[in-house]
Coordinates of C-alpha atoms in Angstrom, one line a residue:
R8 CA -149.8 -31.3 4.8
P9 CA -152.6 -31.4 2.2
D10 CA -151.7 -33.0 -1.2
A11 CA -150.7 -30.6 -4.0
G12 CA -152.6 -32.5 -6.5
R13 CA -149.7 -33.2 -8.9
G14 CA -147.9 -36.4 -8.3
G15 CA -149.2 -37.4 -4.9
H16 CA -146.6 -35.6 -2.7
A17 CA -147.5 -33.7 0.5
I18 CA -145.9 -30.4 0.0
S19 CA -143.8 -28.8 2.7
T20 CA -141.2 -27.1 0.6
Q21 CA -140.5 -28.6 -2.8
H22 CA -140.9 -32.0 -4.5
A23 CA -139.9 -32.8 -8.1
P24 CA -143.0 -33.4 -10.2
V25 CA -141.9 -36.7 -11.5
K26 CA -145.3 -37.6 -13.0
E27 CA -145.1 -34.5 -15.1
Y28 CA -141.7 -35.5 -16.4
R29 CA -142.8 -38.9 -17.3
L30 CA -145.7 -37.5 -19.4
L31 CA -143.3 -35.1 -21.2
L32 CA -140.8 -37.9 -22.0
E33 CA -143.7 -39.9 -23.5
T34 CA -145.2 -37.1 -25.5
I35 CA -143.0 -34.0 -26.2
A36 CA -139.6 -35.9 -26.1
P37 CA -140.5 -39.5 -26.8
L38 CA -137.8 -41.7 -25.3
S39 CA -138.8 -44.6 -27.5
E40 CA -137.8 -42.7 -30.6
L41 CA -134.7 -41.2 -29.0
S42 CA -133.3 -44.5 -27.7
A43 CA -133.7 -45.9 -31.2
L44 CA -130.9 -43.6 -32.4
P45 CA -127.5 -45.4 -32.0
H46 CA -126.0 -42.3 -30.2
F47 CA -128.6 -42.6 -27.4
A48 CA -129.0 -46.4 -27.3
E49 CA -128.3 -46.4 -23.6
A50 CA -131.1 -43.9 -22.9
T51 CA -133.8 -46.5 -22.7
P52 CA -137.0 -45.6 -20.9
D53 CA -136.1 -47.8 -17.9
T54 CA -132.7 -46.2 -17.5
V55 CA -134.0 -42.7 -17.9
F56 CA -136.9 -43.0 -15.5
A57 CA -134.5 -44.6 -13.0
I58 CA -132.2 -41.6 -13.3
I59 CA -135.2 -39.3 -12.8
E60 CA -136.4 -41.1 -9.7
E61 CA -132.9 -41.0 -8.2
S62 CA -132.4 -37.3 -9.2
A63 CA -135.7 -36.4 -7.6
K64 CA -134.8 -38.2 -4.4
F65 CA -131.5 -36.3 -4.3
A66 CA -133.2 -32.9 -5.0
N67 CA -136.0 -33.5 -2.5
E68 CA -133.9 -35.0 0.3
V69 CA -130.4 -33.5 0.0
L70 CA -130.6 -30.1 -1.9
D71 CA -134.0 -28.8 -0.8
P72 CA -133.2 -28.9 3.0
L73 CA -130.1 -26.7 2.3
N74 CA -132.0 -24.0 0.3
W75 CA -133.3 -22.0 3.2
S76 CA -130.2 -22.4 5.4
G77 CA -127.9 -21.6 2.5
D78 CA -129.8 -18.4 1.8
Q79 CA -129.6 -17.4 5.4
E80 CA -125.9 -18.2 5.9
G81 CA -124.6 -17.3 2.5
A82 CA -121.2 -17.7 1.0
R83 CA -118.3 -15.9 2.8
H84 CA -115.0 -14.4 1.5
N85 CA -112.0 -14.8 3.8
P86 CA -109.7 -11.8 3.1
A87 CA -106.7 -13.5 4.9
D88 CA -106.2 -16.0 2.1
N89 CA -108.9 -15.0 -0.5
S90 CA -110.6 -18.3 0.0
V91 CA -114.4 -18.6 -0.1
S92 CA -116.5 -20.7 2.3
T93 CA -119.9 -22.0 1.0
P94 CA -122.8 -22.6 3.4
K95 CA -122.9 -25.5 5.7
G96 CA -123.8 -28.8 3.9
F97 CA -123.1 -27.5 0.4
K98 CA -119.8 -29.3 -0.1
T99 CA -121.2 -32.6 1.3
A100 CA -124.1 -32.3 -1.1
Y101 CA -121.8 -31.6 -4.0
D102 CA -119.8 -34.7 -3.2
A103 CA -123.0 -36.7 -3.2
Y104 CA -124.0 -35.2 -6.5
C105 CA -120.8 -36.3 -8.1
A106 CA -120.9 -39.7 -6.5
M107 CA -124.4 -40.3 -8.1
G108 CA -123.0 -39.3 -11.5
G109 CA -124.8 -35.9 -11.7
A110 CA -121.8 -34.1 -13.1
A111 CA -121.2 -36.8 -15.7
L112 CA -124.8 -37.3 -17.0
P113 CA -124.6 -35.2 -20.2
M114 CA -120.9 -35.6 -21.0
P115 CA -119.3 -37.8 -23.6
E116 CA -118.4 -41.3 -22.7
A117 CA -114.9 -40.8 -24.1
F118 CA -114.1 -38.5 -21.2
G119 CA -115.9 -40.5 -18.5
G120 CA -119.4 -39.2 -19.0
L121 CA -122.6 -41.1 -19.3
G122 CA -123.7 -39.6 -22.6
M123 CA -127.4 -39.0 -21.6
P124 CA -129.6 -36.9 -23.9
R125 CA -130.3 -33.2 -23.4
S126 CA -134.0 -34.1 -23.1
L127 CA -133.2 -35.9 -19.8
I128 CA -130.7 -33.3 -18.6
T129 CA -133.4 -30.6 -19.1
L130 CA -135.4 -32.3 -16.4
T131 CA -132.6 -33.2 -14.0
D132 CA -131.2 -29.7 -14.2
E133 CA -134.6 -28.2 -13.5
M134 CA -134.9 -30.4 -10.4
V135 CA -131.5 -29.1 -9.1
H136 CA -132.4 -25.5 -9.8
S137 CA -135.9 -25.9 -8.2
S138 CA -134.5 -27.5 -5.1
N139 CA -131.5 -25.2 -4.6
M140 CA -130.8 -22.6 -7.3
S141 CA -127.6 -21.4 -5.7
F142 CA -126.1 -24.9 -5.8
G143 CA -127.3 -25.5 -9.3
L144 CA -125.2 -22.7 -10.8
L145 CA -121.9 -24.6 -10.3
P146 CA -122.7 -27.7 -12.3
M147 CA -124.5 -25.6 -14.9
L148 CA -121.4 -23.5 -15.6
T149 CA -119.1 -26.4 -15.5
Q150 CA -121.1 -28.2 -18.2
G151 CA -120.7 -25.1 -20.4
A152 CA -117.0 -24.9 -19.8
I153 CA -116.6 -28.5 -20.7
E154 CA -118.5 -28.0 -24.0
A155 CA -116.3 -25.0 -24.9
L156 CA -113.1 -27.1 -24.3
L157 CA -114.5 -30.0 -26.3
L158 CA -115.4 -27.7 -29.2
A159 CA -112.2 -25.7 -29.5
G160 CA -109.5 -27.0 -27.1
S161 CA -106.5 -29.0 -28.3
D162 CA -106.3 -32.7 -27.6
E163 CA -103.7 -31.9 -24.9
L164 CA -106.0 -29.4 -23.2
K165 CA -108.9 -31.8 -23.3
Q166 CA -106.9 -34.5 -21.7
L167 CA -105.5 -32.1 -19.2
F168 CA -108.8 -30.7 -17.9
V169 CA -111.9 -32.4 -19.2
P170 CA -111.9 -35.8 -17.5
K171 CA -111.5 -34.3 -14.0
M172 CA -114.3 -31.7 -14.8
V173 CA -116.6 -34.5 -16.1
S174 CA -116.2 -36.5 -12.9
G175 CA -116.8 -33.3 -10.9
E176 CA -113.4 -33.4 -9.2
W177 CA -112.7 -30.0 -10.8
T178 CA -115.2 -27.3 -11.8
G179 CA -115.3 -24.6 -14.5
T180 CA -116.2 -20.9 -14.7
M181 CA -116.8 -18.4 -17.4
N182 CA -114.9 -15.1 -17.0
L183 CA -116.4 -12.6 -19.5
T184 CA -117.2 -9.1 -18.3
E185 CA -115.1 -6.4 -16.5
P186 CA -116.0 -3.3 -14.5
Q187 CA -115.9 -1.0 -17.6
A188 CA -117.5 -3.5 -20.0
G189 CA -120.9 -4.7 -18.7
S190 CA -122.6 -6.6 -21.5
D191 CA -120.4 -4.9 -24.2
L192 CA -117.6 -7.4 -24.5
A193 CA -115.9 -5.3 -27.2
L194 CA -114.6 -3.2 -24.2
V195 CA -112.8 -6.1 -22.6
K196 CA -109.3 -5.0 -21.5
T197 CA -107.8 -8.1 -19.8
R198 CA -104.6 -8.8 -21.6
A199 CA -102.7 -12.0 -22.5
E200 CA -99.0 -11.9 -23.1
P201 CA -97.4 -14.8 -25.1
Q202 CA -94.5 -16.7 -23.5
P203 CA -91.7 -18.6 -25.1
D204 CA -93.1 -22.0 -24.0
G205 CA -96.4 -21.4 -25.8
T206 CA -98.4 -20.4 -22.7
F207 CA -99.7 -16.9 -22.0
R208 CA -99.6 -14.6 -18.9
I209 CA -103.0 -13.2 -18.1
F210 CA -103.5 -9.8 -16.5
G211 CA -106.8 -8.2 -15.6
T212 CA -110.0 -8.0 -13.5
K213 CA -113.2 -9.9 -14.1
I214 CA -116.4 -9.3 -12.3
F215 CA -119.6 -11.3 -11.6
I216 CA -117.8 -14.6 -11.7
T217 CA -120.1 -17.3 -10.4
F218 CA -118.3 -19.8 -8.2
G219 CA -115.0 -18.2 -9.2
E220 CA -113.7 -19.5 -5.8
H221 CA -115.2 -22.1 -3.5
D222 CA -114.4 -25.0 -1.2
F223 CA -116.1 -27.8 -3.2
T224 CA -113.1 -29.0 -5.3
E225 CA -109.3 -28.7 -5.2
N226 CA -109.1 -27.1 -8.6
I227 CA -111.1 -24.6 -10.8
V228 CA -110.6 -24.2 -14.5
H229 CA -111.4 -20.6 -15.4
L230 CA -112.2 -19.8 -19.0
V231 CA -111.1 -16.2 -19.5
L232 CA -111.6 -13.8 -22.4
A233 CA -108.5 -11.6 -23.0
R234 CA -106.7 -9.7 -25.7
L235 CA -103.2 -10.4 -27.2
P236 CA -101.0 -7.3 -27.5
D237 CA -101.5 -7.2 -31.3
A238 CA -105.2 -8.1 -31.3
P239 CA -107.6 -6.0 -33.4
E240 CA -110.1 -3.8 -31.7
G241 CA -113.6 -4.9 -30.8
V242 CA -115.0 -8.4 -30.4
K243 CA -112.8 -9.8 -33.2
G244 CA -109.7 -9.3 -31.1
I245 CA -110.8 -11.4 -28.1
S246 CA -109.2 -14.8 -27.4
L247 CA -110.2 -17.5 -24.9
F248 CA -107.8 -19.0 -22.3
A249 CA -108.0 -21.8 -19.8
V250 CA -106.5 -20.5 -16.5
P251 CA -106.5 -23.2 -13.8
K252 CA -106.5 -22.2 -10.1
F253 CA -103.7 -24.7 -9.6
L254 CA -101.3 -25.5 -12.5
V255 CA -101.4 -29.2 -13.5
N256 CA -98.3 -31.3 -13.8
K257 CA -97.7 -33.7 -16.8
D258 CA -98.7 -36.7 -14.6
G259 CA -102.0 -35.0 -13.8
S260 CA -101.1 -34.0 -10.3
L261 CA -101.6 -30.5 -9.0
G262 CA -98.6 -28.1 -9.1
A263 CA -98.1 -24.5 -8.0
R264 CA -100.9 -22.1 -7.2
N265 CA -101.7 -19.9 -10.2
D266 CA -101.8 -16.1 -10.0
A267 CA -105.6 -16.0 -10.0
Q268 CA -107.4 -14.8 -6.9
C269 CA -110.9 -14.0 -5.7
V270 CA -110.5 -10.6 -4.1
S271 CA -114.1 -10.2 -3.0
I272 CA -117.6 -11.5 -3.4
E273 CA -120.8 -9.5 -4.0
H274 CA -123.6 -8.9 -1.5
K275 CA -126.7 -9.8 -3.5
L276 CA -130.5 -9.6 -3.5
G277 CA -130.7 -13.4 -3.8
I278 CA -128.8 -16.6 -4.5
H279 CA -126.8 -16.0 -1.4
G280 CA -125.4 -19.5 -1.3
S281 CA -123.6 -18.9 -4.6
P282 CA -120.4 -16.9 -4.4
T283 CA -120.3 -14.2 -7.1
C284 CA -116.6 -13.2 -7.3
V285 CA -114.4 -10.4 -8.4
M286 CA -111.4 -12.3 -9.9
Q287 CA -108.0 -10.7 -10.2
F288 CA -105.5 -12.2 -12.6
G289 CA -101.8 -11.3 -12.7
D290 CA -101.0 -9.4 -9.5
A291 CA -97.9 -11.5 -8.9
G292 CA -96.4 -11.7 -12.3
G293 CA -99.2 -13.0 -14.4
A294 CA -101.6 -16.0 -14.4
V295 CA -100.5 -18.9 -16.6
G296 CA -103.1 -19.5 -19.3
Y297 CA -103.5 -21.8 -22.3
V298 CA -105.1 -20.6 -25.4
V299 CA -108.3 -22.4 -26.4
G300 CA -108.6 -22.8 -30.1
E301 CA -107.4 -20.1 -32.4
V302 CA -106.5 -16.6 -31.2
N303 CA -109.0 -13.8 -31.8
R304 CA -111.9 -16.3 -32.0
G305 CA -112.6 -16.5 -28.2
L306 CA -116.0 -14.9 -28.3
E307 CA -117.1 -17.4 -30.9
Y308 CA -116.1 -20.3 -28.7
M309 CA -117.5 -18.7 -25.5
F310 CA -120.9 -18.4 -27.2
V311 CA -121.1 -22.2 -27.0
M312 CA -120.8 -22.0 -23.3
M313 CA -123.1 -19.0 -23.2
N314 CA -125.8 -20.7 -25.1
L315 CA -125.8 -23.7 -22.7
A316 CA -125.8 -21.3 -19.8
R317 CA -128.7 -19.4 -21.3
F318 CA -130.6 -22.6 -21.7
G319 CA -129.7 -23.4 -18.1
V320 CA -130.9 -20.1 -16.8
G321 CA -134.2 -20.5 -18.6
L322 CA -134.5 -23.8 -16.6
Q323 CA -133.8 -21.9 -13.4
G324 CA -136.8 -19.8 -14.3
V325 CA -138.9 -22.9 -14.7
G326 CA -137.5 -24.5 -11.5
I327 CA -138.1 -21.5 -9.3
A328 CA -141.6 -21.1 -10.7
E329 CA -142.4 -24.7 -9.9
R330 CA -141.2 -24.2 -6.4
A331 CA -143.1 -21.0 -5.9
Y332 CA -146.3 -22.7 -7.2
Q333 CA -146.0 -25.7 -4.9
R334 CA -145.5 -23.5 -1.9
A335 CA -148.4 -21.2 -2.8
V336 CA -150.8 -24.2 -3.3
A337 CA -149.8 -25.7 0.1
F338 CA -150.5 -22.3 1.8
A339 CA -153.8 -21.8 -0.1
R340 CA -155.1 -25.2 1.0
E341 CA -154.3 -24.5 4.7
R342 CA -155.0 -20.8 5.1
V343 CA -158.6 -20.3 6.2
Q344 CA -159.9 -16.8 5.6
S345 CA -163.3 -15.3 4.7
R346 CA -166.5 -17.0 3.6
D347 CA -167.0 -18.6 0.2
V348 CA -168.5 -16.1 -2.2
G349 CA -170.8 -18.9 -3.3
A350 CA -172.0 -19.6 0.2
P351 CA -171.7 -16.4 2.3
K352 CA -173.6 -17.8 5.3
N353 CA -171.2 -20.8 5.7
P354 CA -168.1 -20.8 7.9
S355 CA -164.8 -19.4 6.5
V356 CA -163.0 -21.5 4.0
P357 CA -159.4 -22.2 2.8
I358 CA -158.5 -19.4 0.5
I359 CA -158.0 -21.9 -2.4
R360 CA -161.9 -21.7 -2.7
H361 CA -161.8 -18.0 -3.6
P362 CA -161.9 -17.3 -7.3
D363 CA -159.1 -14.8 -7.4
V364 CA -156.8 -17.1 -5.6
R365 CA -157.6 -19.9 -8.1
R366 CA -156.8 -17.4 -10.8
M367 CA -153.4 -16.7 -9.4
L368 CA -152.6 -20.3 -8.8
L369 CA -153.7 -21.3 -12.3
R370 CA -151.6 -18.5 -13.8
M371 CA -148.6 -19.8 -11.9
R372 CA -149.3 -23.4 -12.9
A373 CA -150.1 -22.8 -16.5
Q374 CA -147.1 -20.6 -17.3
T375 CA -144.7 -23.0 -15.5
E376 CA -146.0 -26.0 -17.3
A377 CA -145.9 -24.2 -20.7
A378 CA -142.4 -23.1 -20.1
R379 CA -141.3 -26.6 -19.1
A380 CA -142.9 -28.1 -22.1
L381 CA -141.2 -25.6 -24.4
A382 CA -137.9 -26.3 -22.6
I383 CA -138.1 -30.0 -23.2
A384 CA -139.2 -29.6 -26.8
T385 CA -136.0 -27.5 -27.2
G386 CA -133.9 -30.2 -25.4
Y387 CA -135.3 -32.8 -27.7
A388 CA -134.3 -30.7 -30.7
F389 CA -130.8 -30.5 -29.2
D390 CA -130.7 -34.3 -29.3
L391 CA -132.0 -34.7 -32.8
A392 CA -129.6 -32.0 -34.0
E393 CA -126.8 -34.0 -32.6
A394 CA -127.7 -37.6 -33.3
H395 CA -130.3 -37.9 -36.1
P396 CA -129.0 -39.8 -39.1
D397 CA -130.6 -37.5 -41.6
A398 CA -128.6 -34.3 -42.2
E399 CA -131.6 -32.3 -43.1
V400 CA -133.4 -33.3 -39.9
R401 CA -130.2 -32.3 -37.9
K402 CA -130.1 -29.0 -39.7
A403 CA -133.8 -28.2 -39.1
N404 CA -133.6 -29.1 -35.4
Q405 CA -130.4 -27.0 -34.9
A406 CA -132.2 -24.0 -36.5
F407 CA -135.1 -24.6 -34.1
V408 CA -132.7 -24.7 -31.1
E409 CA -131.0 -21.5 -32.1
L410 CA -134.4 -19.7 -32.5
M411 CA -135.7 -21.0 -29.2
I412 CA -132.6 -20.3 -27.0
P413 CA -133.4 -16.5 -26.7
V414 CA -137.1 -17.2 -26.4
H415 CA -136.7 -19.8 -23.7
K416 CA -134.1 -17.8 -21.7
G417 CA -136.1 -14.5 -22.1
W418 CA -139.6 -15.7 -21.6
A419 CA -139.1 -18.4 -18.9
T420 CA -137.1 -16.0 -16.7
E421 CA -139.6 -13.2 -17.1
M422 CA -142.4 -15.8 -16.4
A423 CA -140.6 -16.6 -13.2
Q424 CA -140.8 -13.0 -12.1
D425 CA -144.6 -13.1 -12.5
V426 CA -145.0 -16.5 -10.9
T427 CA -142.9 -15.7 -7.8
Y428 CA -144.7 -12.4 -7.5
Q429 CA -148.0 -14.2 -7.6
G430 CA -146.7 -16.6 -5.0
I431 CA -146.1 -13.8 -2.6
Q432 CA -149.6 -12.4 -3.3
V433 CA -151.3 -15.7 -2.6
H434 CA -149.5 -15.7 0.8
G435 CA -150.7 -12.1 1.5
G436 CA -148.8 -10.4 4.3
M437 CA -147.2 -13.7 5.2
G438 CA -145.5 -13.7 1.8
F439 CA -143.7 -10.5 2.6
V440 CA -141.8 -12.0 5.6
E441 CA -138.9 -14.2 5.1
E442 CA -140.0 -17.0 7.3
T443 CA -142.5 -18.4 4.8
G444 CA -139.9 -18.8 2.1
A445 CA -142.0 -17.2 -0.6
A446 CA -139.8 -14.1 -0.5
Q447 CA -136.7 -16.1 -1.2
H448 CA -138.1 -17.4 -4.4
Y449 CA -138.9 -13.9 -5.5
R450 CA -135.4 -12.7 -4.6
D451 CA -133.6 -15.7 -6.2
A452 CA -135.7 -15.4 -9.4
R453 CA -134.8 -11.8 -10.0
I454 CA -131.3 -12.4 -11.3
T455 CA -132.4 -14.8 -14.0
T456 CA -133.6 -12.0 -16.4
I457 CA -130.2 -10.3 -16.0
Y458 CA -127.2 -12.7 -16.0
E459 CA -126.1 -14.6 -19.2
G460 CA -127.7 -11.7 -21.2
T461 CA -130.6 -9.5 -20.1
T462 CA -134.0 -10.0 -21.6
A463 CA -133.4 -7.2 -24.0
I464 CA -130.1 -8.9 -25.2
Q465 CA -132.1 -12.1 -25.8
A466 CA -134.8 -10.1 -27.6
N467 CA -132.2 -8.3 -29.8
D468 CA -130.7 -11.7 -30.6
L469 CA -134.2 -13.0 -31.6
V470 CA -135.2 -10.2 -33.9
G471 CA -131.8 -9.6 -35.3
R472 CA -129.5 -12.6 -35.6
K473 CA -132.3 -15.3 -35.4
M474 CA -134.9 -13.7 -37.5
A475 CA -133.9 -10.8 -39.8
R476 CA -130.4 -12.1 -40.6
E477 CA -131.8 -15.2 -42.2
G478 CA -134.9 -13.6 -43.7
G479 CA -137.2 -15.3 -41.2
V480 CA -136.7 -18.8 -42.7
T481 CA -136.8 -20.6 -39.4
A482 CA -139.5 -18.5 -37.9
K483 CA -141.7 -19.1 -40.9
A484 CA -141.0 -22.8 -40.7
L485 CA -142.0 -22.7 -37.1
I486 CA -145.3 -21.0 -38.0
T487 CA -146.0 -23.7 -40.6
T488 CA -145.3 -26.5 -38.0
M489 CA -147.6 -24.9 -35.4
R490 CA -150.4 -24.5 -38.0
A491 CA -150.0 -28.2 -38.9
F492 CA -150.5 -29.1 -35.3
C493 CA -153.6 -26.9 -35.0
A494 CA -155.1 -28.9 -37.9
E495 CA -154.8 -32.0 -35.6
L496 CA -156.0 -30.2 -32.6
A497 CA -159.1 -29.1 -34.6
K498 CA -160.2 -32.7 -34.7
S499 CA -160.6 -32.9 -30.9
S500 CA -164.1 -33.4 -29.6
N501 CA -163.3 -32.0 -26.1
P502 CA -164.9 -28.6 -25.7
H503 CA -161.9 -27.2 -23.8
L504 CA -159.6 -28.2 -26.6
K505 CA -161.9 -26.8 -29.2
A506 CA -161.9 -23.4 -27.4
S507 CA -158.1 -23.7 -27.0
H508 CA -157.7 -24.4 -30.7
K509 CA -159.4 -21.2 -31.6
R510 CA -157.2 -19.2 -29.3
L511 CA -154.0 -20.9 -30.4
V512 CA -154.8 -20.1 -34.1
E513 CA -155.2 -16.5 -33.1
G514 CA -151.9 -16.6 -31.3
I515 CA -150.1 -18.0 -34.3
D516 CA -151.7 -15.4 -36.5
A517 CA -150.2 -12.8 -34.1
V518 CA -146.8 -14.4 -34.4
E519 CA -147.0 -14.3 -38.2
R520 CA -148.1 -10.6 -38.2
A521 CA -145.2 -9.7 -35.9
V522 CA -142.6 -11.6 -37.9
E523 CA -143.8 -10.0 -41.2
F524 CA -143.5 -6.6 -39.5
N525 CA -140.0 -7.3 -38.4
L526 CA -138.8 -8.5 -41.8
A527 CA -140.4 -5.6 -43.6
N528 CA -139.0 -2.9 -41.4
F529 CA -135.6 -4.2 -40.1
N530 CA -133.5 -2.7 -42.9
Q531 CA -135.5 0.6 -43.1
N532 CA -136.5 1.2 -39.5
V533 CA -134.4 -0.9 -37.3
R534 CA -135.1 1.1 -34.1
A535 CA -138.8 0.4 -34.5
C536 CA -138.0 -3.3 -34.6
F537 CA -135.8 -3.2 -31.5
A538 CA -138.4 -1.1 -29.7
G539 CA -140.7 -4.1 -29.9
S540 CA -138.1 -6.8 -29.3
V541 CA -138.9 -7.7 -25.7
P542 CA -142.7 -8.0 -26.6
M543 CA -141.5 -10.3 -29.4
V544 CA -139.9 -12.6 -26.8
K545 CA -143.2 -12.6 -24.9
L546 CA -145.2 -13.2 -28.0
F547 CA -143.1 -16.2 -29.1
G548 CA -142.8 -17.6 -25.6
I549 CA -146.5 -17.6 -24.9
V550 CA -147.6 -18.9 -28.3
C551 CA -144.8 -21.5 -28.5
G552 CA -145.4 -22.5 -24.9
G553 CA -149.1 -22.8 -25.6
W554 CA -148.4 -25.0 -28.6
Q555 CA -146.4 -27.4 -26.5
L556 CA -149.0 -27.3 -23.7
A557 CA -151.7 -28.1 -26.3
R558 CA -149.6 -31.1 -27.5
V559 CA -149.6 -32.4 -24.0
A560 CA -153.4 -31.7 -23.6
L561 CA -154.2 -33.5 -26.8
A562 CA -152.2 -36.5 -25.8
A563 CA -154.0 -36.4 -22.4
E564 CA -157.4 -36.5 -24.3
Q565 CA -156.2 -39.5 -26.3
R566 CA -155.2 -41.3 -23.2
I567 CA -158.5 -40.6 -21.5
N568 CA -160.4 -41.9 -24.6
A569 CA -158.2 -45.0 -24.5
G570 CA -159.3 -45.7 -20.9
S571 CA -156.4 -44.5 -18.8
D572 CA -156.9 -45.0 -15.1
D573 CA -155.2 -41.7 -14.3
R574 CA -158.1 -39.6 -15.5
A575 CA -157.9 -36.8 -12.9
F576 CA -154.3 -36.1 -13.7
L577 CA -154.9 -36.1 -17.5
E578 CA -158.1 -33.9 -17.2
A579 CA -156.0 -31.4 -15.3
K580 CA -153.7 -31.1 -18.4
I581 CA -156.7 -30.2 -20.5
A582 CA -158.1 -27.7 -17.9
T583 CA -154.7 -26.0 -17.6
M584 CA -154.5 -25.6 -21.3
R585 CA -157.9 -24.0 -21.4
Y586 CA -156.9 -21.5 -18.8
F587 CA -153.7 -20.7 -20.7
A588 CA -155.6 -20.3 -23.9
D589 CA -158.2 -18.0 -22.4
T590 CA -156.0 -15.8 -20.4
M591 CA -152.3 -16.0 -21.6
I592 CA -152.7 -16.1 -25.4
P593 CA -154.7 -12.8 -25.3
E594 CA -151.6 -11.3 -23.7
A595 CA -149.5 -12.6 -26.7
I596 CA -151.9 -11.0 -29.1
A597 CA -151.6 -7.7 -27.3
A598 CA -147.8 -8.0 -27.5
A599 CA -148.1 -8.3 -31.3
E600 CA -150.1 -5.1 -31.3
V601 CA -147.3 -3.4 -29.4
I602 CA -144.7 -4.8 -31.8
V603 CA -146.5 -3.5 -34.9
N604 CA -148.0 -0.2 -33.6
G605 CA -146.1 0.7 -30.5
S606 CA -142.7 1.9 -31.7
E607 CA -143.7 5.5 -32.3
G608 CA -145.0 5.9 -28.8
T609 CA -141.9 4.2 -27.4
L610 CA -139.5 6.5 -29.3
A611 CA -141.6 9.7 -29.1
L612 CA -140.2 11.2 -25.9
A613 CA -137.1 13.3 -26.5
E614 CA -134.0 12.0 -24.7
A615 CA -133.6 15.3 -22.7
A616 CA -137.2 15.0 -21.4
F617 CA -136.5 11.8 -19.4

């Protein structure tokens, strides 16, 4: 098939954009600086790029071929024994994933991990999600479960569960919501009854549990939110428990089957290869659980897992968008239809020649690249927050991460809705039939704005906890940082970057205007602030994504001026930024107008009139 123009691959389904990754790890998340920190001394450029190449090969050659077949076959619940069968080839792929160290990459060396930085994991996780989003959910959630155990678990619990989870021999889940609760975890009713031996018996039903049962591994460690009999009402009365599928003997061997069963799985719009389970605890006397950390602090601990999961879901948005873009480009190069509007007497041409198809493809490409750049900038901040020797640098980067998590999760997943939609449109009628694969991307992407907190939940977190609660300190620091970069961008002699500079400054002005509105009105007119919260996510996402895209474009210009022999690739970075500046940043400016002046219209209609 014709070349996709980014990395030299002939596109049939999906190929990891390794050249993109290398550029980001040299500009947005410079490995040379990261590996200079003692904590990441092993993450040398040679090591990291070798991992990326191997991960790309695995994604392209092992996971990608299972994406379509896994969607068609789906996971199956077996009522006779409440087991779950995953699609053909998934277990073999998982074994290969663990054998290559995929499960261990981000985990501490003390527990058998490889201790690689989040900057790298951001890209390897994107590859997994892009090649097979259903498969990628399992390692994503296991990573979060490990982090929660490492944060709050006792030494005994860590030794009991974490090494096997790091190796991939066991997996983890998060069991939060229940039929009556939805996103309001204050309504959780699952109960935990203390036992004389210090364990607890867990009783209750949990829904929407991803990979709550499967055939990949012999044991699954469920992290379950539940209430003690004397717990206070609301979220302050929730505790966290580790509930293994099989109990574990003191010597580490598996013991009796625990009283935790998958009683059904959901029939979903997408991600068919991933079983979404209804879990029942305690039908036969109570599931044995071990408290994680202190009682009544479970939601606090679970938020560690949720934040990593939210970051991972944002990467799903980036990954599925990349996949949709690649497929659309391949189709547009091959599909011959209609004459070129610039040469109407000539024969029909591939549709990529048509201006509106180019618009759609550039919209797909620019948003995907901006979201990826913002993701790796956030991953790099994760690393500096963990490992930088200066406490103030650690604190500033942690604040940036916390501000960006709802932006990344909210914007990247909403972006994926647009990109996969555009992908179907590029295909025309062929996009509406399953055989082309474009429809699967659209279906799979749809869940990303819902699970791990809907876009509105991310938006409420952004305008409330992450902005108003701290008086906008981090948001204002971000604006200052972006303006400082614009001063550097202003020095560019490239006409595309000069035009992009003007637009980016306008976008930053819009962010500042929206932040000031939020801070001025949050205490007096909070409903007006929440009415504009989702537009706030869009505003921050586009402008911060544009900032990172401009950083890449400016570096590209510098490399061109230095005589790089990869001129076409680098010029494409500048052209992509110009498109983003001209067409996406105006949407951000419009979002600011909605934030500041749109609340009265949003709240005008009486409830009874709906």
